[in-house]
CSV table of C-alpha atoms in Angstrom, one decimal:
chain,number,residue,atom,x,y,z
A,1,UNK,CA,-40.0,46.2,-17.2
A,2,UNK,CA,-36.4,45.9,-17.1
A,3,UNK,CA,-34.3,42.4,-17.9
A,4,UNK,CA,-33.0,40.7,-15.5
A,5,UNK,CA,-29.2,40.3,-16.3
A,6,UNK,CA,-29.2,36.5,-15.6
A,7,UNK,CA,-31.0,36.5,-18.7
A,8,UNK,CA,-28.2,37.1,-21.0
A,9,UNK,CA,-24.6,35.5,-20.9
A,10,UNK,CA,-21.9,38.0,-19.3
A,11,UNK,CA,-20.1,37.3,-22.4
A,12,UNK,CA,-22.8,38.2,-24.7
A,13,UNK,CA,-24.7,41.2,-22.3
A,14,UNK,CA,-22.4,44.1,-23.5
A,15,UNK,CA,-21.7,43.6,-26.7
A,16,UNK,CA,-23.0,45.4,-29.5
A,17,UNK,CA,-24.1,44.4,-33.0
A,18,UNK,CA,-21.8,44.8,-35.7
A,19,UNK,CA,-22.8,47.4,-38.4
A,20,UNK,CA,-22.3,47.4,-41.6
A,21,UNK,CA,-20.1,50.4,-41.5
A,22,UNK,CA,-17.6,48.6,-39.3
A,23,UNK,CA,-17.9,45.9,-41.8
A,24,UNK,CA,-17.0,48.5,-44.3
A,25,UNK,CA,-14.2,50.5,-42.0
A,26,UNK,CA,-12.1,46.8,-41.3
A,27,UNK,CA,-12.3,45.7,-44.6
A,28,UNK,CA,-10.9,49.5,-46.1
A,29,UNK,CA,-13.9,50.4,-48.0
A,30,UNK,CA,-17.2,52.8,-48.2
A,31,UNK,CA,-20.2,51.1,-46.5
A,32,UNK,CA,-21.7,51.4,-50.0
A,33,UNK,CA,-18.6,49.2,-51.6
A,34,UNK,CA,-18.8,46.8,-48.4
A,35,UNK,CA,-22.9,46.6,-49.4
A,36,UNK,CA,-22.7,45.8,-53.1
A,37,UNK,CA,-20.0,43.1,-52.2
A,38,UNK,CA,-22.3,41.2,-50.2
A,39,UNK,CA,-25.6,42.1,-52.3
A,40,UNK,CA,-24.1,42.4,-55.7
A,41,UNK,CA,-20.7,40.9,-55.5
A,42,UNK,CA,-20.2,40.9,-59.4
A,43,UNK,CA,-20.3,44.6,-59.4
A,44,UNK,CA,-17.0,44.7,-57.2
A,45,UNK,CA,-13.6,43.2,-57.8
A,46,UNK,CA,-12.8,40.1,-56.3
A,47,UNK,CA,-10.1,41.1,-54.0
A,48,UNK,CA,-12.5,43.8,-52.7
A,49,UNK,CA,-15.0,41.1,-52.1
A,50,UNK,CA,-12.6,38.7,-50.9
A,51,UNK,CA,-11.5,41.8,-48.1
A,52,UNK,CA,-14.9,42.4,-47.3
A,53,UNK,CA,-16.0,39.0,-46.7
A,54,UNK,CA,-12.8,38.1,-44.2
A,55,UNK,CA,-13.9,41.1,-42.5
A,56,UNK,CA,-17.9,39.7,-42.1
A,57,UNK,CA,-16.6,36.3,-41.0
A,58,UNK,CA,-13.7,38.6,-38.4
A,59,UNK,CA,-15.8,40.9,-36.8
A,60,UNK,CA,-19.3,38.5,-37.1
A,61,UNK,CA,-21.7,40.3,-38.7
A,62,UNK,CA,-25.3,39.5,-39.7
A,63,UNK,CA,-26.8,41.3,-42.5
A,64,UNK,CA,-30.5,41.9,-41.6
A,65,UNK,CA,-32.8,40.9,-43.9
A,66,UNK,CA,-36.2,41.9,-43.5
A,67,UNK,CA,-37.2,44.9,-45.0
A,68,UNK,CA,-38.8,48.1,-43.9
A,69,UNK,CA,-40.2,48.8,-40.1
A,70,UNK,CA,-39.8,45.1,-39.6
A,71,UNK,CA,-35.8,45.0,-39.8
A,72,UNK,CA,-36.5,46.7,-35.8
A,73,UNK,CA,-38.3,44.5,-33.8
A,74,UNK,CA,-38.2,40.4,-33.5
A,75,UNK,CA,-40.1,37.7,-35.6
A,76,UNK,CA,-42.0,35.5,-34.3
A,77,UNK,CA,-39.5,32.9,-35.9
A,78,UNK,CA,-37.2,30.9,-34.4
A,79,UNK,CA,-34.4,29.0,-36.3
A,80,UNK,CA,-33.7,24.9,-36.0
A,81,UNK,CA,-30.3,24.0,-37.1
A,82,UNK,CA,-29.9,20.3,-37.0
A,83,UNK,CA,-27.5,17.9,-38.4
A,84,UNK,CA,-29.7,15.5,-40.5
A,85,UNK,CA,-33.5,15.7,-41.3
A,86,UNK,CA,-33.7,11.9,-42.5
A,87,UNK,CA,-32.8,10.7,-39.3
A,88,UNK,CA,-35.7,9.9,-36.7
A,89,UNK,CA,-33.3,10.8,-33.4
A,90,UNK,CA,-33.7,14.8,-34.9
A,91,UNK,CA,-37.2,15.0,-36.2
A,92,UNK,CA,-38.5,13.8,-32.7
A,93,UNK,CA,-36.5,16.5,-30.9
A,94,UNK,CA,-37.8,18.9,-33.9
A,95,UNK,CA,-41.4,17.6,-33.2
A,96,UNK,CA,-41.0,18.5,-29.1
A,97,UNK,CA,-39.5,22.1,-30.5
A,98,UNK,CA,-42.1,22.4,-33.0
A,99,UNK,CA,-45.4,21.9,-31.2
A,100,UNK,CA,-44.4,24.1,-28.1
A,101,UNK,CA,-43.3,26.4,-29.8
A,102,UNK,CA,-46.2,26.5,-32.3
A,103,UNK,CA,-48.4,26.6,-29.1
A,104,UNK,CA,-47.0,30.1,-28.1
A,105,UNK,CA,-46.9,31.5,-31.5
A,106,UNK,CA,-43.9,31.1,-33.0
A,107,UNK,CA,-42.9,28.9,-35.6
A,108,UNK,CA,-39.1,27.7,-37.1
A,109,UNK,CA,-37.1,28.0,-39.8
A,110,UNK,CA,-35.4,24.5,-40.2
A,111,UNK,CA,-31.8,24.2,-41.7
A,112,UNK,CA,-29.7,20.9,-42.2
A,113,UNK,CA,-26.1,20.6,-41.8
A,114,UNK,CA,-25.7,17.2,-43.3
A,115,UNK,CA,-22.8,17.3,-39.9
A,116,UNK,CA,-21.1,20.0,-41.3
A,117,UNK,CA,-20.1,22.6,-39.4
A,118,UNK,CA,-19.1,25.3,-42.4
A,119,UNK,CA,-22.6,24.8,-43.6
A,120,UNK,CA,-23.7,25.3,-40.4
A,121,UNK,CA,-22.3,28.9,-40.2
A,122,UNK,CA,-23.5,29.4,-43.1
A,123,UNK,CA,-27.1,28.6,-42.0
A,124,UNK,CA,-26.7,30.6,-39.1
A,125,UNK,CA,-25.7,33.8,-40.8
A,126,UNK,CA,-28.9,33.1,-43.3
A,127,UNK,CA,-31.0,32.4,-40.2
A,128,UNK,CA,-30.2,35.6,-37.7
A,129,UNK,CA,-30.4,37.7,-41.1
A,130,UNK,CA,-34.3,36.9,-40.6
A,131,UNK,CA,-34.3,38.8,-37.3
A,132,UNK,CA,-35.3,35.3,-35.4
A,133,UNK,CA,-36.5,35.7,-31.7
A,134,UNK,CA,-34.3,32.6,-30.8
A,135,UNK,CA,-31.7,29.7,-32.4
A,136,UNK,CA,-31.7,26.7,-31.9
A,137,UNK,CA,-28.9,24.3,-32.8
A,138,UNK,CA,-27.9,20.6,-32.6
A,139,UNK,CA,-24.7,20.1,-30.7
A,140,UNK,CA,-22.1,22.1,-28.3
A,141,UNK,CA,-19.3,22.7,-31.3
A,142,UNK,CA,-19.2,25.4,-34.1
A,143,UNK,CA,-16.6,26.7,-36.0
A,144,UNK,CA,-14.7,29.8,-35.1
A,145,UNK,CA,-16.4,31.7,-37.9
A,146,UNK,CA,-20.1,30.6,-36.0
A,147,UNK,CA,-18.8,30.7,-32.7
A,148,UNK,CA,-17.9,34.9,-33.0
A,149,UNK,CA,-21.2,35.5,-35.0
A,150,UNK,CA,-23.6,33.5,-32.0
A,151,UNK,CA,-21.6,35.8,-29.8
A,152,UNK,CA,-22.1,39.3,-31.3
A,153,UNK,CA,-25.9,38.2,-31.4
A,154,UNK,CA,-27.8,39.3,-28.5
A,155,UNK,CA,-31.0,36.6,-28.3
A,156,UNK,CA,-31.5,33.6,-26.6
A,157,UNK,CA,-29.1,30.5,-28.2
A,158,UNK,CA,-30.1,27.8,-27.1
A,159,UNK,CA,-27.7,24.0,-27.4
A,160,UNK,CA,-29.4,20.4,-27.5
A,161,UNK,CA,-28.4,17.0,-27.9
A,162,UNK,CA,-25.8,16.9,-25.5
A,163,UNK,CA,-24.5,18.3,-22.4
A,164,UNK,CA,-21.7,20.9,-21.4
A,165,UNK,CA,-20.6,24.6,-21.5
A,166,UNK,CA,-23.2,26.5,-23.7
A,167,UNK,CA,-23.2,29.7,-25.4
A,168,UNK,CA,-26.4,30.5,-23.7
A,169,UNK,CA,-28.6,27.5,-22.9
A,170,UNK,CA,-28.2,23.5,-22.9
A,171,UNK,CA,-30.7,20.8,-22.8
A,172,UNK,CA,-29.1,17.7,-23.3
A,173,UNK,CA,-27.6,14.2,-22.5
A,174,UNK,CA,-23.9,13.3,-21.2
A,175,UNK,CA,-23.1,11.0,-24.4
A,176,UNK,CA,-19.4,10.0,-22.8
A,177,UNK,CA,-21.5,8.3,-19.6
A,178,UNK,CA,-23.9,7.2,-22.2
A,179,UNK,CA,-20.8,4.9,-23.6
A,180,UNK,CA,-19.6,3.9,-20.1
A,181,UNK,CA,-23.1,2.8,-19.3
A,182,UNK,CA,-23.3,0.7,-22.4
A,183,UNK,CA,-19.9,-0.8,-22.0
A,184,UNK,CA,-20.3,-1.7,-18.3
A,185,UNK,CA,-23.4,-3.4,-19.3
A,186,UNK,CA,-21.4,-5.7,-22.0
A,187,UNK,CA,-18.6,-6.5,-19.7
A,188,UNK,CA,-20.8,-7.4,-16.3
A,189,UNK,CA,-22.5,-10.0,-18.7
A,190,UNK,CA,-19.5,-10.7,-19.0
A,191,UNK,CA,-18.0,-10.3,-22.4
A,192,UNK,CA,-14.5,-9.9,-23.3
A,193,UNK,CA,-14.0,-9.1,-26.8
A,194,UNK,CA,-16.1,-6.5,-27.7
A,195,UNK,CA,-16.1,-4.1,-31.0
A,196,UNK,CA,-17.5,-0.6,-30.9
A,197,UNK,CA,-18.5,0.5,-34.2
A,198,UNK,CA,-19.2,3.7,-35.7
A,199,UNK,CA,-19.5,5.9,-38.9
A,200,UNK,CA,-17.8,9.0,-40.0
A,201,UNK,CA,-17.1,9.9,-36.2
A,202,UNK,CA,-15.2,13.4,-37.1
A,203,UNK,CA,-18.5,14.5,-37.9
A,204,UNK,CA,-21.1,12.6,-35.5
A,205,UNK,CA,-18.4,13.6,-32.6
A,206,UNK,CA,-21.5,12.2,-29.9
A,207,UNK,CA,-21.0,9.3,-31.1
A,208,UNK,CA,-17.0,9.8,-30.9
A,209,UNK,CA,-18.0,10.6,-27.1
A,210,UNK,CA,-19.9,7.6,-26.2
A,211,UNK,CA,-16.5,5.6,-27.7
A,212,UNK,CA,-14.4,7.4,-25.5
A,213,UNK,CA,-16.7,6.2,-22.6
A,214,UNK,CA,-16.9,2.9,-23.8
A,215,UNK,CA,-13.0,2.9,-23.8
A,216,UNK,CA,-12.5,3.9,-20.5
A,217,UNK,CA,-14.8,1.6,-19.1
A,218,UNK,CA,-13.1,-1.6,-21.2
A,219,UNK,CA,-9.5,-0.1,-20.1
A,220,UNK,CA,-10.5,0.0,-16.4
A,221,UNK,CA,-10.7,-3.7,-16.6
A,222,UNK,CA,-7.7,-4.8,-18.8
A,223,UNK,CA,-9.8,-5.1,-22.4
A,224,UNK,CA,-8.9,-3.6,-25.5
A,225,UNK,CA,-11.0,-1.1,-27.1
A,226,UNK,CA,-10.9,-1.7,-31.0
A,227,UNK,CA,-13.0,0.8,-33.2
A,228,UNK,CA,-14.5,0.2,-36.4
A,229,UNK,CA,-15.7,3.4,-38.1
A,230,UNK,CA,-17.7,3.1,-41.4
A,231,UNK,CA,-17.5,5.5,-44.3
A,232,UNK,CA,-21.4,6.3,-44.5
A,233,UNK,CA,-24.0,7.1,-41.6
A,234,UNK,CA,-26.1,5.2,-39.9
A,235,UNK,CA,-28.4,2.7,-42.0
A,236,UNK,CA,-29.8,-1.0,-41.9
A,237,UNK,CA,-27.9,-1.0,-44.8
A,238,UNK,CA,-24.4,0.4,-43.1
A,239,UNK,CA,-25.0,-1.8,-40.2
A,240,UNK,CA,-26.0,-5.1,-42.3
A,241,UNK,CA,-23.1,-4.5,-44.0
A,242,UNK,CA,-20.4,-3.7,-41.1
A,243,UNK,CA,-20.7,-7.3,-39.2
A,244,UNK,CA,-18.5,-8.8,-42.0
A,245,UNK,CA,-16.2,-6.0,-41.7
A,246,UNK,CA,-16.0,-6.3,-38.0
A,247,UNK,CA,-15.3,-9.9,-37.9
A,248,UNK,CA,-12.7,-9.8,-40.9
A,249,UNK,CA,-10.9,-7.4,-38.3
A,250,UNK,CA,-11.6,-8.6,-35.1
A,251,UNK,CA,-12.1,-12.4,-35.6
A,252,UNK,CA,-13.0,-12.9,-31.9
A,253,UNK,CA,-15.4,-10.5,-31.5
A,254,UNK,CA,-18.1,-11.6,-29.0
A,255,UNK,CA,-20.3,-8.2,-28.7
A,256,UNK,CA,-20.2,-5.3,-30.5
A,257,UNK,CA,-21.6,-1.6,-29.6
A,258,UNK,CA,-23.1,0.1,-32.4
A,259,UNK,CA,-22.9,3.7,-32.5
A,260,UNK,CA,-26.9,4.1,-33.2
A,261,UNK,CA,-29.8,1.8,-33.5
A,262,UNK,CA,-30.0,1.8,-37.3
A,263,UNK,CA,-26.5,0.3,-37.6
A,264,UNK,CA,-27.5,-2.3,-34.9
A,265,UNK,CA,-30.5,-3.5,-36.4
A,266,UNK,CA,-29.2,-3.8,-39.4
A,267,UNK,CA,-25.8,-6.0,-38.2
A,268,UNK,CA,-28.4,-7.8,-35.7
A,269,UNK,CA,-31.0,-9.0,-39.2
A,270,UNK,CA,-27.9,-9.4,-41.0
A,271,UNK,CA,-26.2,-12.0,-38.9
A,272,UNK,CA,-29.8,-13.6,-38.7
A,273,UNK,CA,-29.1,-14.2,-42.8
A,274,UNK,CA,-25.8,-15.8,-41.5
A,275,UNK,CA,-27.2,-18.3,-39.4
A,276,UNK,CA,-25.9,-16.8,-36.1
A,277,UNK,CA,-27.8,-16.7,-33.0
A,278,UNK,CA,-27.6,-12.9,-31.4
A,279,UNK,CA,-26.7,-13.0,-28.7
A,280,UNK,CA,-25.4,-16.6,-28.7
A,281,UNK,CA,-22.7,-16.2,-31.0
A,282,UNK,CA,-22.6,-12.7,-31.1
A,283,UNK,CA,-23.8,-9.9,-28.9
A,284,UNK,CA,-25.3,-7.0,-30.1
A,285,UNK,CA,-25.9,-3.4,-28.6
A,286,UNK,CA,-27.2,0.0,-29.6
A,287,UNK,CA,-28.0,3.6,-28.7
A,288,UNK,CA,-31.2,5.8,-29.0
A,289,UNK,CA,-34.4,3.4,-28.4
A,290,UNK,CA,-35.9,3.7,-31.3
A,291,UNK,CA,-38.9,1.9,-32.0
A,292,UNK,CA,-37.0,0.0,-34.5
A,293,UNK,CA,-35.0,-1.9,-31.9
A,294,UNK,CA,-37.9,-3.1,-30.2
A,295,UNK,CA,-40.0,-4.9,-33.3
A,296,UNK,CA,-37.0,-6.9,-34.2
A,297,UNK,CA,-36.2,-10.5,-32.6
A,298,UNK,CA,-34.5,-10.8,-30.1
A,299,UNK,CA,-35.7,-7.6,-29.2
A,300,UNK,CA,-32.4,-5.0,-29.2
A,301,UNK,CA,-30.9,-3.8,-26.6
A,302,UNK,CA,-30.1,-0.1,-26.4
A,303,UNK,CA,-29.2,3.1,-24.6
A,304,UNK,CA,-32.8,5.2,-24.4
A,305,UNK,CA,-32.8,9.2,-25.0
A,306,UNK,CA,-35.7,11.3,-24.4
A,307,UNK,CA,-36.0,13.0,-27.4
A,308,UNK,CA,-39.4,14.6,-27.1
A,309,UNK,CA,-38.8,15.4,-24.2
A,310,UNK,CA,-35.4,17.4,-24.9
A,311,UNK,CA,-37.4,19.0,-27.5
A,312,UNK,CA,-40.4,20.0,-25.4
A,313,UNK,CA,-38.2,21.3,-22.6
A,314,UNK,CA,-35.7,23.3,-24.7
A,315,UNK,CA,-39.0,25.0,-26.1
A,316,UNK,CA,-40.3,25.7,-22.7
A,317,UNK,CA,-36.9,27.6,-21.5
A,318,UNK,CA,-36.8,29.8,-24.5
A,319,UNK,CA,-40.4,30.7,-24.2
A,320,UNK,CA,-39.6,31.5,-20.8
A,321,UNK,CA,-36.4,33.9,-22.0
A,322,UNK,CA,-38.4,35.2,-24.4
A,323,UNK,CA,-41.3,36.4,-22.4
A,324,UNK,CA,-39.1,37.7,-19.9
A,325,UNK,CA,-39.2,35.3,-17.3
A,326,UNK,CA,-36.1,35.0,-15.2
A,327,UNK,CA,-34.7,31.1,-16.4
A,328,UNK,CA,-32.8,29.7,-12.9
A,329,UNK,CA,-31.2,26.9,-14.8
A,330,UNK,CA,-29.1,27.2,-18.3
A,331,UNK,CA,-28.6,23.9,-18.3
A,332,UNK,CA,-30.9,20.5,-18.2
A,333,UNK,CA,-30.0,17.5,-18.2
A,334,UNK,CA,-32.7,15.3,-19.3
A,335,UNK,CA,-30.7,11.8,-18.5
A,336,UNK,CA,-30.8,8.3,-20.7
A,337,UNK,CA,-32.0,5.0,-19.9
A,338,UNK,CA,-30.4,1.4,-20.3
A,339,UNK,CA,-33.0,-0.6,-22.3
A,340,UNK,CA,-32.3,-4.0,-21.8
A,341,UNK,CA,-33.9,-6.1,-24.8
A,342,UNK,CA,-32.6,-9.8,-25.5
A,343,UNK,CA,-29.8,-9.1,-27.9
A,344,UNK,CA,-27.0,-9.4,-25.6
């Protein structure tokens, strides 16, 4: 039974997997040379390694690493690159991946960028080595490096977390209507001065989109947009410790929009220490719905993502790819939720 060509990106459908011998011919060595680089690099110089690595990161290549008949047909493995493993948000989307997934068969190889996108090439050139049916990462952006290797590789990629232009496919949220949905929220109840805080935003760039949301909305009716971005990622700790930081900036501040729920609960218990009455004296906001926000008092109020869910349906689609199924839709958006709670 032939393919359906929908199945495969026109970008991807005709392109061939790069050899080792072309790996070999671009960097002006034998295929042998180009091999003991990459196997046995002390056996080579280093400018000959040096050549023959610019060339694997140019042209894309994946070395393939399992041995024997194997190296010709597909695991039943199926890589999960995702930026943290500590936070809840990404082990509930790797629980909806998991349990489908493990349903049908397969199971995944799970890698951690620690939101660093070199690391996550490097994952992904450790994870397609393994012949794995299917990837899965967190997030739209790679580096250029990554973005030519996922697309010299000819199996289903498949984009959560957020929403927009894929390689292959996308389950995911809009994050910059996320922040405009918050925002409007704070400023119908009619607050004024209001502080969106983040942490290490180059690297957590959703969260840099739900700012630029939140601006847009607090521009649109004559407020200033002032951003407070903490060195360290979302903690109780991080947010206990960012509501002095805010107000030593912003004085005036009268709500603030925290990048995650962690970082709210934690400014929201701290001000609780400081005799402040949330949302009295100071209004306090979030984003995830985590169970966390909902067992503190007041109870928080957030932005709620359906992260199981995204999970769950990501699985679905590949499983669909993979048994060759024809997939109508590349692209899911599975929506958010304004929780309302009592903390603003």
């Amino acid at each position: 039974m032939s393919k359906d060509p929908s199945h495969t990106p026109k970008h991807r459908r005709h392109s061939d997997q790069v050899t080792l011998s072309q790996v070999a011919k671009s960097a002006g060595v034998s295929p042998i040379t180009a091999s003991r680089a990459l196997n046995n690099p002390t056996k080579v110089s280093d400018t000959t390694r040096r050549n023959v690595l610019a060339a694997v990161e140019r042209l894309g290549y994946v070395p393939n690493l399992v041995a024997g008949s194997l190296a010709s047909s597909r695991s039943k493995l199926i890589a999960v690159i995702v930026p943290s493993l500590i936070n809840s948000v990404f082990v509930e989307v790797i629980k909806g991946l998991q349990e489908t997934l493990e349903a049908e068969g397969y199971q995944i190889l799970l890698g951690n960028t620690d939101y660093d996108l070199d690391r996550e090439y490097q994952l992904v050139r450790t994870f397609l080595g393994w012949s794995c049916s299917a990837l899965v990462t967190a997030g739209l952006r790679h580096n250029k490096a990554c973005h030519k290797l996922l697309a010299n590789w000819e199996h289903p990629i498949m984009e959560v977390m957020e929403l927009g232009k894929g390689m292959d496919l996308n389950v995911g949220l809009d994050h910059v209507a996320a922040g405009r949905c918050m925002a409007s929220h704070l400023v119908d109840k009619g607050y004024r001065d209001i502080v969106y805080v983040g942490a290490r935003l180059a690297q957590d760039y959703r969260a840099s989109m739900r700012y630029e949301g939140h601006k847009a909305v607090l521009q649109a009716h004559g407020i200033d947009a002032p951003i407070v971005e903490l060195d360290t990622l979302g903690s109780l700790k991080a947010g206990s410790e960012s509501l002095d930081q805010v107000f030593a900036q912003h004085p005036k501040t009268q709500a603030i929009h925290f990048a995650n729920d962690d970082l709210a609960a934690g400014a929201l218990l701290a001000a609780q220490r400081q005799g402040l009455n949330v949302p009295n004296d100071i209004a306090i906001a979030g984003f995830n719905g985590l169970p966390l926000g909902q067992h503190v008092t007041p109870q928080l109020t957030t932005i709620l993502s359906p992260r199981e869910e995204m999970g769950r349906l990501a699985a679905k689609e590949l499983i669909r790819r993979l048994s060759g199924k024809n997939v109508v839709r590349r692209q899911h958006d599975v929506g958010f939720k304004l929780q309302l709670g009592e903390s603003t």
